[in-house]
XYZ file of C-alpha atoms in Angstrom:
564
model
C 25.093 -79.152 -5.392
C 21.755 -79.867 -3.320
C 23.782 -78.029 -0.178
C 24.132 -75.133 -2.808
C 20.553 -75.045 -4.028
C 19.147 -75.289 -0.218
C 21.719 -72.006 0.633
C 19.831 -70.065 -2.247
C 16.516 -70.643 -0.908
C 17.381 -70.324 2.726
C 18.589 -66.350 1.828
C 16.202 -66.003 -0.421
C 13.329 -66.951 2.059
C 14.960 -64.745 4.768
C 14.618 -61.177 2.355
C 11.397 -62.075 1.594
C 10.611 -62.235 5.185
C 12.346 -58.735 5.716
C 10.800 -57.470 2.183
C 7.045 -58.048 3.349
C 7.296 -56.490 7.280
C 4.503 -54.062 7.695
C 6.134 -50.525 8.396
C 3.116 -49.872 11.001
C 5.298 -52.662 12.759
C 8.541 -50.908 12.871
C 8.969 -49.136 16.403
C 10.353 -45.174 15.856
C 13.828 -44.624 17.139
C 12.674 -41.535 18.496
C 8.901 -41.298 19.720
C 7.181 -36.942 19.283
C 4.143 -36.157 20.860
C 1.609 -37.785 17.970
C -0.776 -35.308 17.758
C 0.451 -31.322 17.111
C -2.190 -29.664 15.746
C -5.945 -29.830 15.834
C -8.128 -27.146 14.491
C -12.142 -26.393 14.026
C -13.459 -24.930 11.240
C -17.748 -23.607 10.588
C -19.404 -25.170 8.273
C -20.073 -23.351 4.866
C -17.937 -20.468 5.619
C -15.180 -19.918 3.168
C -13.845 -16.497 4.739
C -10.188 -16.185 5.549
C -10.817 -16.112 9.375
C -12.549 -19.243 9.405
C -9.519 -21.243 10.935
C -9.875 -22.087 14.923
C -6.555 -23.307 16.406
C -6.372 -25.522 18.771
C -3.889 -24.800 22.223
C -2.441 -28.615 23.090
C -1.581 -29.170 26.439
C 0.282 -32.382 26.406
C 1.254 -32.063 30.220
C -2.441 -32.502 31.376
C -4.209 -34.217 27.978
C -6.267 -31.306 27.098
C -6.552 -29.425 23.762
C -8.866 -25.990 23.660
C -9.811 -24.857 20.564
C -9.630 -20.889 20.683
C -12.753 -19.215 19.044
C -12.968 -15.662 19.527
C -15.459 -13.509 20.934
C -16.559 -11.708 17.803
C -16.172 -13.240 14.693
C -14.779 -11.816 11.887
C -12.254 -10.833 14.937
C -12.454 -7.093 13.619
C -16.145 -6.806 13.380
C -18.984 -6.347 16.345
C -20.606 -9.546 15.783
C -20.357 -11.862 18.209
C -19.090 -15.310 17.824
C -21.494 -17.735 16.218
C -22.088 -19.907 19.339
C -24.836 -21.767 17.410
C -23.105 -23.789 15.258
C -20.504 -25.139 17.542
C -22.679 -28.181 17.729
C -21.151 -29.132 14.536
C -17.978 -28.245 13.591
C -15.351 -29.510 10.946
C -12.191 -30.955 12.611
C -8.321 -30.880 11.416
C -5.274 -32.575 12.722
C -1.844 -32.579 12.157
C -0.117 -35.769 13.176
C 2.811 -37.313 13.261
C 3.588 -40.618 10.892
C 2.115 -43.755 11.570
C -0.238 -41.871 14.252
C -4.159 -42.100 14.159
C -6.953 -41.109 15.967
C -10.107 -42.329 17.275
C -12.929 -41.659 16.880
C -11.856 -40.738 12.916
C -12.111 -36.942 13.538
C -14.925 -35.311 10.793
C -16.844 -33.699 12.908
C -17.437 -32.417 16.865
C -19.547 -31.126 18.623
C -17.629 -28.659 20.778
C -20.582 -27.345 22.767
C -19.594 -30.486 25.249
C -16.301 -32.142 26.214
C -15.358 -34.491 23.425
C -12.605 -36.959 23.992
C -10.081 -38.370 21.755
C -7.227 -41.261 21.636
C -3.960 -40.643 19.842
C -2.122 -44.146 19.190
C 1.657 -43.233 18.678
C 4.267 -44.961 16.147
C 4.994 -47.646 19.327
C 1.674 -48.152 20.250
C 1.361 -46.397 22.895
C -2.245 -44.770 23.107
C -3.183 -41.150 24.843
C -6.254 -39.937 25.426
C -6.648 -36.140 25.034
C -9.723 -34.084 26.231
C -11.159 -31.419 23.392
C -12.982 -28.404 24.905
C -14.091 -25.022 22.865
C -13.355 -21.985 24.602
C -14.829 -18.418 23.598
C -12.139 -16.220 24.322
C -11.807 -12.285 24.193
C -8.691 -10.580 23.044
C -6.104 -9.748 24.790
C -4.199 -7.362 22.282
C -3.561 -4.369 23.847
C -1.868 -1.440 21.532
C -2.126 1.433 20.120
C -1.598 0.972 16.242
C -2.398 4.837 15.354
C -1.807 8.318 17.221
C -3.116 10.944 15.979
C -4.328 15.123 16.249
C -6.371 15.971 13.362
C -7.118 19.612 14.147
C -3.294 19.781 14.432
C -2.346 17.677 11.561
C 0.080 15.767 13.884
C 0.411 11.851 13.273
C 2.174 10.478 16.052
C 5.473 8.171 15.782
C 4.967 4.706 17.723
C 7.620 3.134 19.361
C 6.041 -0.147 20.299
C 9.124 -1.476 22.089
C 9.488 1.111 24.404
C 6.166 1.849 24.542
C 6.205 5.522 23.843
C 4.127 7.726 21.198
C 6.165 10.813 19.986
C 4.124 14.044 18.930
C 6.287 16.306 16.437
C 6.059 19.964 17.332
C 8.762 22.971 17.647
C 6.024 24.721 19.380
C 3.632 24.855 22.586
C 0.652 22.329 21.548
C -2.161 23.012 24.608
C -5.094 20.979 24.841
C -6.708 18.965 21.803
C -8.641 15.995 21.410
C -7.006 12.688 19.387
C -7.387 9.970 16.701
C -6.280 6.609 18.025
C -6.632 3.234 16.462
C -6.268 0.308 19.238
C -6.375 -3.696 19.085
C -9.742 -4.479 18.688
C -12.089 -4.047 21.890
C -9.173 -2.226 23.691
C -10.255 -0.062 25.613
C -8.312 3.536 26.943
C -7.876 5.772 30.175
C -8.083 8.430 30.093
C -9.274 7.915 26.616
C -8.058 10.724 23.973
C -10.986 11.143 21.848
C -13.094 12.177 24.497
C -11.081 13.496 27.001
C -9.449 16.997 26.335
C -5.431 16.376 26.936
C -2.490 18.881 27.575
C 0.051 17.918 25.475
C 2.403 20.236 26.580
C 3.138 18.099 29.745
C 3.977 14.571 29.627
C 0.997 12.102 30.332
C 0.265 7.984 30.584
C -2.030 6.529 28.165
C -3.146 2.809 29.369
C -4.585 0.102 27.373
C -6.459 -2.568 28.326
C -7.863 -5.480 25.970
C -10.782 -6.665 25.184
C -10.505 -9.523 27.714
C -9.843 -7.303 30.740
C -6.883 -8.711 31.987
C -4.027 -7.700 29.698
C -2.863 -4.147 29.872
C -0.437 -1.780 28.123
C 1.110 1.624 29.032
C 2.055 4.377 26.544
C 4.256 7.079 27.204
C 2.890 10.311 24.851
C 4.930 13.165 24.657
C 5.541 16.222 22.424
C 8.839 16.327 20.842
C 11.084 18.865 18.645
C 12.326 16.961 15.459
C 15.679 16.572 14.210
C 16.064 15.749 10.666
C 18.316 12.481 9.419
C 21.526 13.275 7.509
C 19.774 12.716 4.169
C 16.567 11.314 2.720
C 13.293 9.753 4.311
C 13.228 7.329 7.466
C 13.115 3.653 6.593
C 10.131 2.349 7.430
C 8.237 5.446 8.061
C 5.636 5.307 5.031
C 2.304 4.246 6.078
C -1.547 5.047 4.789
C -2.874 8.037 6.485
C -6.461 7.967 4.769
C -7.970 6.275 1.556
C -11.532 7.108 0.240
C -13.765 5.932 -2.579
C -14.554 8.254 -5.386
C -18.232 7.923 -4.162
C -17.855 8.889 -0.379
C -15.903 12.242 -1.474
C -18.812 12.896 -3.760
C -17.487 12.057 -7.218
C -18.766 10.297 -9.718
C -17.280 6.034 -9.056
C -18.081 4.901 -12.501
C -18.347 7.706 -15.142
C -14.502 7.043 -15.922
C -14.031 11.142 -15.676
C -12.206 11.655 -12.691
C -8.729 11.187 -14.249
C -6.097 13.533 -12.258
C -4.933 14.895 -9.167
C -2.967 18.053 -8.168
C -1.731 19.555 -4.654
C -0.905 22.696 -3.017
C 0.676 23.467 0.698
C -2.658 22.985 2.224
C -5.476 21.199 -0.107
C -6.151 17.808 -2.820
C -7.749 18.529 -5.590
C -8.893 16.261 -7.961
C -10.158 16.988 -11.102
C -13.232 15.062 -13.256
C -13.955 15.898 -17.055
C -17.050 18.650 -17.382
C -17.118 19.432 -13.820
C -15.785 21.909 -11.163
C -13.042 21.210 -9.485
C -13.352 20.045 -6.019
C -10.600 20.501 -3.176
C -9.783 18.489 -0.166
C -8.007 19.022 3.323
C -4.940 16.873 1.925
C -4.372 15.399 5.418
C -7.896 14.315 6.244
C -9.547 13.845 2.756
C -12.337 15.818 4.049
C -14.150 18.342 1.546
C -13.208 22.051 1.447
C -14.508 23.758 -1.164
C -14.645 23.686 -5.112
C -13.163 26.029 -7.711
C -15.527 27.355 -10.607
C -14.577 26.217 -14.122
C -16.200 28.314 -16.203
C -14.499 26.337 -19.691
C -15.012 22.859 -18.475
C -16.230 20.122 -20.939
C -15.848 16.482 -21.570
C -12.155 17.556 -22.998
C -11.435 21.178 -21.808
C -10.441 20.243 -18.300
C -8.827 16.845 -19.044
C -5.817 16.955 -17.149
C -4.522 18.744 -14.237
C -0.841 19.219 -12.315
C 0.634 21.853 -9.889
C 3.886 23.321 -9.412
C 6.054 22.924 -5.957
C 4.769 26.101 -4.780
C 0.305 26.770 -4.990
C 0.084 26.943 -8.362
C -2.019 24.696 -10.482
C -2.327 24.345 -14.078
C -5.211 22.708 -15.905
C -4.962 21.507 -19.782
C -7.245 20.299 -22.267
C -7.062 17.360 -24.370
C -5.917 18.207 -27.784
C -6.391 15.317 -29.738
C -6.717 16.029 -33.705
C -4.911 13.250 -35.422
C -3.737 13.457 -39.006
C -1.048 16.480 -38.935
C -3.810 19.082 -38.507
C -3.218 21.896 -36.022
C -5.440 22.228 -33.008
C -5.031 24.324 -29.888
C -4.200 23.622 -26.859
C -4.999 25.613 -23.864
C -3.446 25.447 -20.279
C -5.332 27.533 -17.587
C -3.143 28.367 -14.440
C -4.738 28.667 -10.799
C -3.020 30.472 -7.746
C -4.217 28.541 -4.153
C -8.051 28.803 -4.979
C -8.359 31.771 -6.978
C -10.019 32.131 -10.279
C -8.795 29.914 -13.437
C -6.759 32.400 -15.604
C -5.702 31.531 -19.368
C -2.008 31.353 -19.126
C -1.126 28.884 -22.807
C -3.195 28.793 -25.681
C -0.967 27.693 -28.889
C -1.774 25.849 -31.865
C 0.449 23.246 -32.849
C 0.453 19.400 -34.951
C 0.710 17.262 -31.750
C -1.890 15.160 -30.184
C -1.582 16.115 -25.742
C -2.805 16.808 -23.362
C -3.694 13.255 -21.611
C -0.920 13.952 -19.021
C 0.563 16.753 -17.805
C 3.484 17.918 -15.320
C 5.496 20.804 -13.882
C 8.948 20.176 -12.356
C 9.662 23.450 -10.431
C 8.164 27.389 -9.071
C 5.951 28.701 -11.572
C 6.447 31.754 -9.783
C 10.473 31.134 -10.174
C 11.721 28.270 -12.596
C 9.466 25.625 -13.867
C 9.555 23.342 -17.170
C 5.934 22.317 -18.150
C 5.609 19.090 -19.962
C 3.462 16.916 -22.121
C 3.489 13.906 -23.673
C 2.106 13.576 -27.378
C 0.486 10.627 -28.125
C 2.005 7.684 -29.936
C 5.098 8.760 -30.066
C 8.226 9.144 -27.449
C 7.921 12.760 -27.806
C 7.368 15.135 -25.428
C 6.108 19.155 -25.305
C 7.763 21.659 -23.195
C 7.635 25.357 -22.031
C 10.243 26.759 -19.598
C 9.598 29.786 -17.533
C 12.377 31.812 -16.105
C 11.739 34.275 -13.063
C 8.348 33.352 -13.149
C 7.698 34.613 -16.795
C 7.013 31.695 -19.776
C 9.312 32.356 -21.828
C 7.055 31.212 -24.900
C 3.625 30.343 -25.478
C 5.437 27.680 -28.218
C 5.871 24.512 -27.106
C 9.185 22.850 -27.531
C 10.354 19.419 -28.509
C 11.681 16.435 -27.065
C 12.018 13.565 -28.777
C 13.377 10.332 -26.289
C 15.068 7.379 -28.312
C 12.265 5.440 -29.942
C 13.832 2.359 -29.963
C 14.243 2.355 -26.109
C 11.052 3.747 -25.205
C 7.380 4.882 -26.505
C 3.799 4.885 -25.506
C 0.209 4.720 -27.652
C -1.930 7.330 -25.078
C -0.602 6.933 -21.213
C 2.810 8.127 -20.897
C 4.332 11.000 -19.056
C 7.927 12.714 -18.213
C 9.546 14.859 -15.592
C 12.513 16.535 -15.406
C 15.528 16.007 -12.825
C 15.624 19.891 -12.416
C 13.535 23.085 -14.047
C 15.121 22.621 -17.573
C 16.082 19.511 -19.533
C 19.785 20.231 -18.982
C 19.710 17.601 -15.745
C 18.072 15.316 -17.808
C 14.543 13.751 -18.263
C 12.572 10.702 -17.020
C 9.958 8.944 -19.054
C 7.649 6.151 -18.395
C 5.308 4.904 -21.230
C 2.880 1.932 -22.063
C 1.627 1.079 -25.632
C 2.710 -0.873 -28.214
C 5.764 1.470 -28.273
C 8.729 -0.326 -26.105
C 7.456 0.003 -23.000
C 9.761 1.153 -20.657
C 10.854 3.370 -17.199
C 13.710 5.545 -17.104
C 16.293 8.716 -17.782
C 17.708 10.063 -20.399
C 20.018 12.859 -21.793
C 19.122 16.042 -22.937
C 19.450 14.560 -26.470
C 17.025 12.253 -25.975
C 19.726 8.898 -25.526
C 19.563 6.580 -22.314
C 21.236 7.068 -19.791
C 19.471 4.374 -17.573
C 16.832 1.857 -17.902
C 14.588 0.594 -15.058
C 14.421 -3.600 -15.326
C 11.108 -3.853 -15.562
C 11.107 -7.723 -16.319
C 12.848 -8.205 -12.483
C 10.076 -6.774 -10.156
C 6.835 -8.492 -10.281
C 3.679 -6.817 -8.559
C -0.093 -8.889 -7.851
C 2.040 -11.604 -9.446
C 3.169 -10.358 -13.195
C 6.579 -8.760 -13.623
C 6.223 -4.875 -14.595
C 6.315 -5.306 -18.448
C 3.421 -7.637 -18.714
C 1.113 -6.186 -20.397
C -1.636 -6.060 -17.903
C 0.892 -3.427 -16.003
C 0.217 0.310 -17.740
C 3.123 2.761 -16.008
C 1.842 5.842 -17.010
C 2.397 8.803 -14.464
C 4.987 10.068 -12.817
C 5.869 12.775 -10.796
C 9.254 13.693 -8.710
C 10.206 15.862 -5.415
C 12.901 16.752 -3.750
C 12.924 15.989 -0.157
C 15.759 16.544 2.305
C 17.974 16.658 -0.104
C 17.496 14.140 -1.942
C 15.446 12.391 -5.055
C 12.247 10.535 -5.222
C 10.091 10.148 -8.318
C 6.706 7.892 -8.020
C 5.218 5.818 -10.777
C 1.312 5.230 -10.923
C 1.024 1.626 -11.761
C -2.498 0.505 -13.749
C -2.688 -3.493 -13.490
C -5.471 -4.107 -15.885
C -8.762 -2.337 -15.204
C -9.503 -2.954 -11.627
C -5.849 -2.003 -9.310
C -3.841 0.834 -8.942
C -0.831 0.802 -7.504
C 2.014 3.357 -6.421
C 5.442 2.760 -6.723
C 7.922 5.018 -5.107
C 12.036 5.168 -5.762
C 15.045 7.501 -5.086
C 16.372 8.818 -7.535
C 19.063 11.162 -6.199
C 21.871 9.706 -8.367
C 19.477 8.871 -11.856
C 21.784 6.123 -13.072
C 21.106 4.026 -10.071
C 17.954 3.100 -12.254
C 19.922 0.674 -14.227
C 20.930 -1.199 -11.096
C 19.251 -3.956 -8.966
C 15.602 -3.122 -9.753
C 14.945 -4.754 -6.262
C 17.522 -2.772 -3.985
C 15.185 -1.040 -0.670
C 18.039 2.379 -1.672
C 16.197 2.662 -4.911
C 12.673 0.556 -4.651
C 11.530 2.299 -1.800
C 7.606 1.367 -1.326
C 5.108 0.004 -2.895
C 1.364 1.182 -2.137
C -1.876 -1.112 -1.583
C -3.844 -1.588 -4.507
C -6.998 1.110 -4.983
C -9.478 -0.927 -6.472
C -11.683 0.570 -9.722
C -14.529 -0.326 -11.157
C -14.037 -1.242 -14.154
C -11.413 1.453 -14.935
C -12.107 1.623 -19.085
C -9.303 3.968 -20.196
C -7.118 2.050 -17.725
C -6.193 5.763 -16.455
C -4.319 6.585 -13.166
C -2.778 9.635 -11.576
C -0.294 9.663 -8.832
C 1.490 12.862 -7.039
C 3.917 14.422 -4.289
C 3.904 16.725 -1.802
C 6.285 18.112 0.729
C 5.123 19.333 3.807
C 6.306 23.316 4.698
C 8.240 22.544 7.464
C 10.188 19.823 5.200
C 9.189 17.229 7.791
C 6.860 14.907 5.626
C 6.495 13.642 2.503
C 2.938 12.819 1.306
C 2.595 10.586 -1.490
C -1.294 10.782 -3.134
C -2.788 7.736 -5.517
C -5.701 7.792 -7.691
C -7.518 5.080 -9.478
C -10.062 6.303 -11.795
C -13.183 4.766 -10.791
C -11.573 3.536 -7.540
C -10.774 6.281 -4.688
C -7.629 8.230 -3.040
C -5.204 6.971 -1.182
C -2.693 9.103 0.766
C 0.898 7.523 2.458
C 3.273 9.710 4.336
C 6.756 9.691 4.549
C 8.700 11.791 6.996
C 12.687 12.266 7.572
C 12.693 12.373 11.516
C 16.123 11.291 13.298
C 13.519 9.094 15.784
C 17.181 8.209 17.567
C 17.827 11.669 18.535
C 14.478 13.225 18.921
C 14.689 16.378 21.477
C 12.342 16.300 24.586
């Protein structure tokens, strides 16, 4: 029994031994380097750029923390040198791995040296210097000839910038964005180039050593099969309200329209101003004799140069009111072209899906409802200056004030597409001519600045469709709150494809930056597009009432098969 007893203990003694080993005293099976990151940081700087990595050269013990030369890296101011003498340190080490001195703090004006004791003990000393370094990007992230309204296509592989022309281009200065502090030679937008011949553009970075060589040539486009290139859309310009003289934070400026050549964007009580819609730069502005807080509310075009401008009619209670629609041709003088008296409360949005000049279907949404106004014009005559009525399923869809709906074709026998916030059921999507669903966007499924679509902070409220190399694409302005704006673009060549995956890249084609507003207080957005003459380009244009304009092109080019 005592030999039993003595056999307990004896085990028990031996776990307890194994049970209370420090783990700093187990040796790794495998041994890493200790040490793989260290980074510096200024003090009192919470920016976004404010992260210095450190370039570890375990061969020959010496880590160099990178600063660069100007600092933000975008901006022209150069690098803080100052403050290096005191600089907040960061490292990433393996387990069971220290460092002495405990890194805090460094002065990285001098050499500063560190020792790294690994999991087995083993102890390296590493050297820490700062270097100021210059950048050595070297591309060119933007091509392009404004007096020619050519954007040029980037192939950053094979190093080549493609100009689109069927015809002879001559000699024109450029727009070119490079890395920052790149310089070029010859240099584009100072130096007069013939396009028409083939020429070398070369890039060197900021740091004088790193270099880049660009082939630019003019090109004759073909056209893909169907549809827009993936990958194509990108921001060609974005302004504020204030820099294109318009009034930031007045909450007027509530709509934009387009023809072949110009922007226009329209603000409550004044005259309507026009833009170069390539550049964003002012043109001209159109005299509004009838303009008021509520007589030019809301403004749309046709495909053609037509525009048509609408006031808000907005007697409650079953009381007729009228509603009057003026119609512009490219610049020309407003003309009265709809004046009717009707029940409905409209006028907040308004659309035309077609040639005003041809076939066109105007449209309308009245408030709090899911109905919708509509005039048709046939060979270019209205047919009626009576509105008629649409009335979408209520119990799929509805909208307090913002909603809107275009048409797949010039009538409603193609069917319709509605979008609408409120406390109506909010909802996206297209229905019959009777006014059932046909297909429901899943609005729940797609989130955007982190809420999915049919929180309540999201008002989808505009839309407006195009046809474009044969085939479908409607855009949906996107109000998040009062302060973003957001465009969301989707093909809709076959309509049902709406009730699909709400995610799928065929249907949920891009998503814009946000415009930022200030204080947007009606929550109001506009968005609108436009195909280019030639059928080339797409241009997709986003406003955010007391924000700016934003402007993304699309284009269809078969970059693959492009004809020198």
């Amino acid at each position: 029994m005592k030999n039993k007893i003595f056999l307990i203990i004896m085990t028990a003694f031996i776990f307890g031994i194994s049970a209370c080993q420090s783990p700093e005293d187990l040796a790794p099976s495998v041994s890493h380097n200790g040490i793989n990151s260290l980074k510096a940081f200024l003090l009192n700087d919470d920016s976004e750029n404010n992260n210095f990595v450190g370039e570890i050269d375990y061969t020959n013990r010496t880590i160099t923390i990178v600063c660069p030369y100007n600092y933000p890296k975008e901006s022209d101011n150069l690098f803080p040198t100052d403050q290096l003498v005191k600089m907040r340190m960061e490292a990433g080490l393996d387990n069971n791995v220290y460092v002495t001195p405990s890194l805090l703090y460094m002065d990285l004006t001098k050499e500063n040296y560190i020792t790294v004791t690994l999991q087995n003990k083993e102890q390296v000393q590493y050297k820490v210097v700062c270097e100021i370094r210059k950048n050595n990007e070297c591309a060119i992230t933007q091509y392009n000839i404004p007096s020619l309204e050519f954007h040029g296509i980037i192939n950053e592989e094979n190093k080549t910038i493609s100009l689109i022309s069927m015809d002879p281009v001559g000699t024109s200065l450029a727009e070119v964005k490079v890395s920052h502090g790149a310089t070029l030679s010859p240099d584009p937008t100072t130096e007069t180039l013939n396009y028409d011949e083939p020429f070398n553009v070369t890039v060197t970075a900021q740091n004088g050593k790193d270099k880049a060589t660009y082939a630019v040539r003019v090109v004759e486009p073909n056209k893909l099969p169907q549809g827009m290139r993936k990958g194509s859309g990108k921001l060609i310009w974005s302004k504020a309200l204030g820099d294109m003289g318009i009034n930031g934070t007045d909450n007027n400026t509530v709509a934009i329209a387009s023809s072949s050549d110009y922007l226009f964007v329209n603000t409550r009580n004044s005259d309507l101003k026009y833009f170069n819609r390539t550049t964003g730069e002012y043109v001209g502005t159109i005299n509004l004799p009838f303009k008021s807080g509520l007589a030019n509310f809301c403004i749309a075009n046709d495909a053609n140069n037509n525009l048509l401008i609408t006031n808000l009619r907005n007697t409650g209670g079953g009381a007729k009111a009228v509603q009057t629609i003026y119609r512009i041709t490219g610049t020309g003088e407003p003309q009265k072209y709809i004046e009717t008296s009707h029940i409905y409360p409209t006028g907040r949005k308004l659309s035309v899906c077609g040639n005003l000049d041809g076939d066109a279907i105007i449209l309308s949404t009245v408030e709090v409802s899911s109905n919708v106004l509509y005039w048709e014009v046939k060979n270019g005559v209205l047919q009626s200056q009576e509105p008629n009525l649409f009335t979408a399923d209520p119990a799929v869809i509805g909208w307090n004030y913002l909603g809107d709906a275009v048409t797949f074709g010039t009538d409603l026998s193609q069917g319709i597409f509605c979008v609408g916030y409120g406390t109506q059921p909010r909802a996206f999507g297209f229905f019959n001519p009777d006014g059932s669903k046909n297909a429901l966007y899943n609005l729940a499924n797609v989130t955007v600045e982190g809420a999915p679509l049919n929180d309540s902070g999201h008002i989808l409220q505009q839309l407006d469709i195009a046809e474009f190399n044969g085939a479908r694409y409607i855009a949906v302005a996107d109000q998040f709150w009062n302060y973003n704006t957001y465009g969301l673009l989707y093909d809709v060549t076959v309509p049902g494809n709406l009730a699909g995956d709400p995610k799928d890249p065929n249907l949920f084609i891009y998503q814009t930056n946000p415009i930022w507003n200030n204080s947007n207080a009606n929550n109001v957005a506009d968005i609108n597009l436009r195909v280019s003459t030639d059928g080339m380009k797409m241009t997709l244009y986003l406003l955010g009432t007391n924000g700016g304009v934003a402007a993304y092109e699309f284009d269809c080019i078969d970059v693959e098969h492009l004809v020198k």
